[in-house]
Short mmCIF file of C-alpha atoms and ligand atoms in Angstrom, two decimals:
data_model
loop_
_atom_site.label_atom_id
_atom_site.label_comp_id
_atom_site.label_asym_id
_atom_site.label_seq_id
_atom_site.Cartn_x
_atom_site.Cartn_y
_atom_site.Cartn_z
CA UNK A 300 -7.27 60.84 -37.52
CA UNK A 301 -5.86 58.07 -38.60
CA UNK A 302 -8.42 55.57 -38.48
CA UNK A 303 -11.36 58.50 -39.08
CA UNK A 304 -12.59 56.21 -41.53
CA UNK A 305 -12.93 52.83 -39.60
CA UNK A 306 -15.41 56.06 -37.29
CA UNK A 307 -17.25 56.52 -41.11
CA UNK A 308 -18.20 53.79 -42.28
CA UNK A 309 -19.63 52.13 -39.01
CA UNK A 310 -21.78 54.94 -38.40
CA UNK A 311 -22.14 54.54 -41.91
CA UNK A 312 -23.47 50.71 -40.84
CA UNK A 313 -25.24 51.90 -38.42
CA UNK A 314 -26.90 55.20 -40.09
CA UNK A 315 -28.06 52.16 -42.34
CA UNK A 316 -30.50 50.07 -40.12
CA UNK A 317 -31.55 53.02 -38.18
CA UNK A 318 -33.16 54.43 -41.32
CA UNK A 319 -34.82 50.98 -42.87
CA UNK A 320 -36.08 51.70 -38.33
CA UNK A 321 -34.06 49.15 -37.20
CA UNK A 322 -33.17 48.72 -33.96
CA UNK A 323 -30.31 50.99 -31.92
CA UNK A 324 -29.51 47.48 -30.24
CA UNK A 325 -28.76 46.10 -33.66
CA UNK A 326 -27.43 49.79 -35.35
CA UNK A 327 -24.46 50.03 -32.58
CA UNK A 328 -24.07 45.87 -32.26
CA UNK A 329 -22.94 46.33 -35.95
CA UNK A 330 -21.54 49.87 -35.79
CA UNK A 331 -18.88 48.14 -33.74
CA UNK A 332 -18.51 44.29 -35.39
CA UNK A 333 -17.20 46.65 -38.63
CA UNK A 334 -14.29 48.58 -36.04
CA UNK A 335 -13.57 45.34 -34.04
CA UNK A 336 -13.47 44.19 -38.02
CA UNK A 337 -10.73 47.17 -39.07
CA UNK A 338 -7.22 45.12 -37.39
CA UNK A 339 -6.55 49.12 -37.11
CA UNK A 340 -8.49 49.26 -34.24
CA UNK A 341 -7.85 48.52 -30.56
CA UNK A 342 -10.75 46.10 -30.68
CA UNK A 343 -11.27 42.45 -31.86
CA UNK A 344 -9.02 41.50 -34.80
CA UNK A 345 -5.53 44.22 -34.38
CA UNK A 346 -6.34 44.16 -30.70
CA UNK A 347 -3.15 45.17 -27.80
CA UNK A 348 -1.53 42.09 -26.44
CA UNK A 349 -1.23 41.43 -22.90
CA UNK A 350 2.23 40.99 -21.35
CA UNK A 351 2.31 37.34 -22.07
CA UNK A 352 1.42 38.25 -25.53
CA UNK A 353 -1.61 36.82 -25.18
CA UNK A 354 -5.30 38.81 -26.90
CA UNK A 355 -7.75 39.06 -23.64
CA UNK A 356 -10.90 41.13 -25.69
CA UNK A 357 -13.89 43.31 -23.40
CA UNK A 358 -17.45 44.34 -25.30
CA UNK A 359 -20.91 45.21 -23.53
CA UNK A 360 -23.87 46.22 -24.86
CA UNK A 361 -26.90 48.87 -23.08
CA UNK A 362 -30.68 49.02 -24.29
CA UNK A 363 -33.00 52.49 -22.27
CA UNK A 364 -34.29 49.29 -20.12
CA UNK A 365 -31.56 48.36 -18.85
CA UNK A 366 -30.85 44.91 -20.68
CA UNK A 367 -26.78 43.68 -20.64
CA UNK A 368 -24.08 42.15 -21.72
CA UNK A 369 -21.08 42.35 -21.33
CA UNK A 370 -17.69 40.12 -22.03
CA UNK A 371 -13.96 39.81 -20.52
CA UNK A 372 -10.80 39.07 -20.23
CA UNK A 373 -12.47 36.87 -23.95
CA UNK A 374 -10.14 34.48 -26.45
CA UNK A 375 -9.79 33.66 -29.34
CA UNK A 376 -12.77 34.81 -30.74
CA UNK A 377 -13.59 37.90 -33.91
CA UNK A 378 -16.22 38.92 -32.67
CA UNK A 379 -16.76 39.74 -28.92
CA UNK A 380 -19.14 42.10 -29.69
CA UNK A 381 -21.02 39.48 -30.19
CA UNK A 382 -20.93 37.55 -27.81
CA UNK A 383 -21.07 40.38 -24.82
CA UNK A 384 -25.43 40.86 -27.36
CA UNK A 385 -25.65 36.66 -26.80
CA UNK A 386 -24.93 37.54 -23.23
CA UNK A 387 -27.95 39.66 -23.27
CA UNK A 388 -29.92 36.66 -23.63
CA UNK A 389 -28.30 34.52 -20.48
CA UNK A 390 -30.56 36.28 -16.26
CA UNK A 391 -26.05 37.81 -16.45
CA UNK A 392 -24.86 40.76 -16.94
CA UNK A 393 -21.27 39.65 -17.53
CA UNK A 394 -19.00 36.49 -18.48
CA UNK A 395 -15.35 36.03 -17.82
CA UNK A 396 -12.06 34.65 -19.30
CA UNK A 397 -12.50 31.21 -20.02
CA UNK A 398 -15.98 30.23 -18.81
CA UNK A 399 -16.67 33.47 -21.26
CA UNK A 400 -14.84 31.11 -24.27
CA UNK A 401 -16.88 28.27 -23.10
CA UNK A 402 -20.26 30.33 -23.61
CA UNK A 403 -18.58 31.47 -26.53
CA UNK A 404 -18.35 28.67 -28.66
CA UNK A 405 -21.77 26.47 -27.50
CA UNK A 406 -23.01 29.91 -29.14
CA UNK A 407 -21.54 28.81 -32.44
CA UNK A 408 -18.50 30.95 -32.04
CA UNK A 409 -15.92 29.14 -33.95
CA UNK A 410 -11.95 29.81 -33.06
CA UNK A 411 -10.72 32.85 -35.00
CA UNK A 412 -7.07 34.53 -33.85
CA UNK A 413 -7.44 38.03 -33.06
CA UNK A 414 -3.64 38.81 -33.09
CA UNK A 415 -2.75 40.50 -36.84
CA UNK A 416 1.19 41.15 -36.96
CA UNK A 417 1.25 44.90 -36.18
CA UNK A 418 -0.59 43.89 -32.72
CA UNK A 419 2.57 41.45 -32.44
CA UNK A 420 5.17 44.38 -33.35
CA UNK A 421 3.19 46.77 -30.41
CA UNK A 422 3.25 43.91 -28.19
CA UNK A 423 7.17 43.35 -29.00
CA UNK A 424 8.29 47.64 -29.31
CA UNK A 425 6.25 48.14 -25.16
CA UNK A 426 8.11 45.18 -23.66
CA UNK A 427 11.50 47.00 -24.85
CA UNK A 428 10.70 49.51 -23.14
CA UNK A 429 9.80 47.88 -20.13
CA UNK A 430 13.55 45.65 -20.46
CA UNK A 431 15.28 48.53 -21.29
CA UNK A 432 13.70 51.28 -18.19
CA UNK A 433 12.58 53.70 -20.96
CA UNK A 434 9.23 54.54 -20.02
CA UNK A 435 8.20 58.51 -19.79
CA UNK A 436 8.34 60.61 -17.34
CA UNK A 437 5.09 60.11 -16.12
CA UNK A 438 4.57 56.67 -16.67
CA UNK A 439 5.99 55.45 -12.58
CA UNK A 440 3.07 52.95 -13.04
CA UNK A 441 1.96 51.49 -16.15
CA UNK A 442 -1.56 53.01 -15.22
CA UNK A 443 -0.85 56.08 -15.91
CA UNK A 444 1.46 55.19 -18.96
CA UNK A 445 -1.49 55.18 -22.07
CA UNK A 446 -0.22 54.40 -25.65
CA UNK A 447 -3.82 53.77 -26.87
CA UNK A 448 -5.13 53.11 -30.40
CA UNK A 449 -8.38 52.72 -31.14
CA UNK A 450 -10.49 51.23 -28.40
CA UNK A 451 -14.52 51.38 -30.00
CA UNK A 452 -17.60 51.59 -28.80
CA UNK A 453 -20.58 52.81 -30.14
CA UNK A 454 -24.20 55.01 -28.97
CA UNK A 455 -27.43 55.14 -30.85
CA UNK A 456 -31.12 56.68 -30.63
CA UNK A 457 -33.74 55.11 -33.44
CA UNK A 458 -36.67 56.29 -34.54
CA UNK A 459 -38.62 54.81 -31.74
CA UNK A 460 -36.78 57.32 -29.42
CA UNK A 461 -35.02 53.73 -27.99
CA UNK A 462 -31.19 54.43 -27.08
CA UNK A 463 -28.14 52.16 -26.95
CA UNK A 464 -24.32 51.84 -25.85
CA UNK A 465 -22.67 50.11 -26.47
CA UNK A 466 -18.15 49.45 -26.50
CA UNK A 467 -15.64 46.67 -27.61
CA UNK A 468 -11.49 46.79 -26.67
CA UNK A 469 -8.49 44.94 -26.64
CA UNK A 470 -6.94 46.84 -23.50
CA UNK A 471 -4.70 49.67 -23.13
CA UNK A 472 -0.69 49.21 -23.53
CA UNK A 473 0.83 47.07 -20.71
CA UNK A 474 -1.79 44.96 -18.78
CA UNK A 475 -1.02 42.17 -16.56
CA UNK A 476 -3.03 38.65 -18.17
CA UNK A 477 -6.15 39.47 -16.49
CA UNK A 478 -6.84 42.74 -16.04
CA UNK A 479 -9.69 44.07 -17.10
CA UNK A 480 -10.85 48.00 -17.63
CA UNK A 481 -13.45 49.95 -17.93
CA UNK A 482 -14.94 48.57 -21.67
CA UNK A 483 -16.86 45.93 -20.40
CA UNK A 484 -18.60 47.14 -16.42
CA UNK A 485 -21.63 48.78 -16.88
CA UNK A 486 -22.00 52.62 -14.83
CA UNK A 487 -17.67 52.76 -16.28
CA UNK A 488 -17.76 51.78 -19.62
CA UNK A 489 -21.08 52.18 -20.79
CA UNK A 490 -24.60 53.34 -20.07
CA UNK A 491 -27.75 53.70 -21.08
CA UNK A 492 -31.24 54.29 -19.66
CA UNK A 493 -34.51 56.46 -20.79
CA UNK A 494 -32.49 59.42 -20.48
CA UNK A 495 -29.51 58.51 -23.46
CA UNK A 496 -26.80 56.21 -23.79
CA UNK A 497 -23.09 56.46 -22.92
CA UNK A 498 -19.89 55.41 -24.12
CA UNK A 499 -16.61 56.39 -23.13
CA UNK A 500 -12.94 55.01 -23.46
CA UNK A 501 -9.39 56.34 -21.89
CA UNK A 502 -7.05 54.90 -18.60
CA UNK A 503 -9.79 52.14 -18.01
CA UNK A 504 -8.76 52.37 -13.88
CA UNK A 505 -9.37 56.68 -13.94
CA UNK A 506 -12.53 56.14 -15.65
CA UNK A 507 -13.83 53.13 -13.30
CA UNK A 508 -12.41 54.96 -10.43
CA UNK A 509 -15.49 57.66 -11.32
CA UNK A 510 -18.44 54.19 -12.34
CA UNK A 511 -18.14 57.51 -15.70
CA UNK A 512 -20.62 57.18 -17.88
CA UNK A 513 -23.43 56.86 -14.95
CA UNK A 514 -22.09 59.89 -13.99
CA UNK A 515 -22.68 61.42 -17.05
CA UNK A 516 -25.97 59.83 -18.13
CA UNK A 517 -26.94 60.66 -14.19
CA UNK A 518 -26.69 64.66 -15.09
CA UNK A 519 -28.44 63.81 -18.62
CA UNK A 520 -31.57 62.84 -16.69
CA UNK A 521 -30.42 65.60 -14.27
CA UNK A 522 -32.02 67.71 -16.92
CA UNK A 523 -28.33 69.15 -18.30
CA UNK A 524 -28.33 69.15 -21.98
CA UNK A 525 -26.25 65.91 -23.92
CA UNK A 526 -23.98 67.61 -24.15
CA UNK A 527 -22.66 69.41 -20.71
CA UNK A 528 -23.25 66.43 -19.36
CA UNK A 529 -20.03 64.57 -21.43
CA UNK A 530 -18.20 68.23 -20.38
CA UNK A 531 -19.02 68.73 -16.98
CA UNK A 532 -17.84 64.55 -17.29
CA UNK A 533 -14.37 65.35 -18.26
CA UNK A 534 -13.73 68.06 -15.73
CA UNK A 535 -14.21 65.55 -13.31
CA UNK A 536 -10.17 63.63 -14.54
CA UNK A 537 -7.20 65.95 -14.66
CA UNK A 538 -5.93 67.15 -18.73
CA UNK A 539 -2.90 64.26 -18.38
CA UNK A 540 -5.20 61.87 -18.05
CA UNK A 541 -7.14 60.89 -21.79
CA UNK A 542 -10.51 60.53 -21.38
CA UNK A 543 -12.88 60.22 -24.71
CA UNK A 544 -17.52 60.77 -23.99
CA UNK A 545 -19.35 59.75 -26.64
CA UNK A 546 -23.66 59.97 -25.94
CA UNK A 547 -27.28 60.80 -27.38
CA UNK A 548 -30.34 62.17 -24.92
CA UNK A 549 -33.28 62.75 -26.42
CA UNK A 550 -31.31 66.26 -27.81
CA UNK A 551 -29.52 64.83 -29.65
CA UNK A 552 -25.41 63.21 -29.69
CA UNK A 553 -22.55 65.11 -27.86
CA UNK A 554 -18.45 63.85 -27.67
CA UNK A 555 -15.64 65.57 -25.57
CA UNK A 556 -12.35 64.12 -25.16
CA UNK A 557 -9.76 65.71 -24.07
CA UNK A 558 -7.56 63.72 -26.83
CA UNK A 559 -8.11 63.35 -30.35
CA UNK A 560 -10.92 60.76 -29.39
CA UNK A 561 -14.37 61.44 -30.55
CA UNK A 562 -15.17 62.22 -33.63
CA UNK A 563 -19.22 62.25 -35.89
CA UNK A 564 -20.50 59.93 -37.87
CA UNK A 565 -23.40 61.42 -38.78
CA UNK A 566 -25.91 63.31 -36.67
CA UNK A 567 -27.56 60.08 -34.35
CA UNK A 568 -24.79 57.68 -34.85
CA UNK A 569 -20.92 57.62 -33.66
CA UNK A 570 -18.05 55.57 -33.63
CA UNK A 571 -15.53 56.44 -31.42
CA UNK A 572 -11.50 55.40 -31.54
CA UNK A 573 -8.87 56.19 -29.51
CA UNK A 574 -5.60 57.26 -30.62
CA UNK A 575 -1.77 56.82 -30.19
CA UNK A 576 -1.02 59.57 -27.95
CA UNK A 577 2.11 58.50 -26.83
N1 LIG B 786 -10.31 52.28 -22.26
C1 LIG B 786 -9.86 50.85 -22.69
C2 LIG B 786 -9.30 49.68 -21.33
O1 LIG B 786 -8.41 50.98 -20.80
C3 LIG B 786 -8.71 51.40 -23.36
C4 LIG B 786 -9.11 52.12 -24.34
O2 LIG B 786 -9.45 52.99 -24.05
O3 LIG B 786 -7.68 52.65 -24.96
O4 LIG B 786 -9.34 49.19 -21.20
#
């Protein structure tokens, strides 16, 4: 459990906001900033690199009044989740690529290089595996090959009963430039409404196909317990596909995952970070 302490630190940061009667939105934002700044996670500093050696990051936030903001393929910014939060203040939901970077700069986010020696090294290893054909037997296509270290996400319910969900990632291994996974896609990587908040991680393409966060949310809205909704969501996937789900509803928090991916940090808020699994 190499980065459990990161999830714990992020949970503590979020909880200190909730204990001061802060909002679920502020708590989730803070939880994710802490995880993005921890270079062991695959979000913000330390993000995975595309096959061309660039870091393109995705992040999203959503609150129970259906307000949302997201960025995809964002480069040269320290905290993508803070840019996603600024997108919430615009009439739009998702900004991508160079225009998202321009928006970030206009909002005062200065240039920053999120690439670390470790992420550069992982990238070199990945290229070497591609070149030498040393992919595992199940890696017939990249999308079936996973080498994940810590996409991050958080869900929270505040003292007023308001919910928020968020997610941030550098993506997965062996990504083409411009590839976008589930994390910034409302309904796939996150969903939030009056019945609760859901944030998921894992094989982005498989999650998008199943619109997983909205699926789990809908189960909660239909009266399923948060725990059962998470478990039923997980059952949509074959075991070969890594998936982690965290959610909080009126009945409290729950998680479901088929790898070591989701951790308790306290009774009301959770951080999550996925693990190296290959
Ligand atoms: N879900 C993320 C993506 O596909 C990757 C991950 O969870 O590690 O972009």
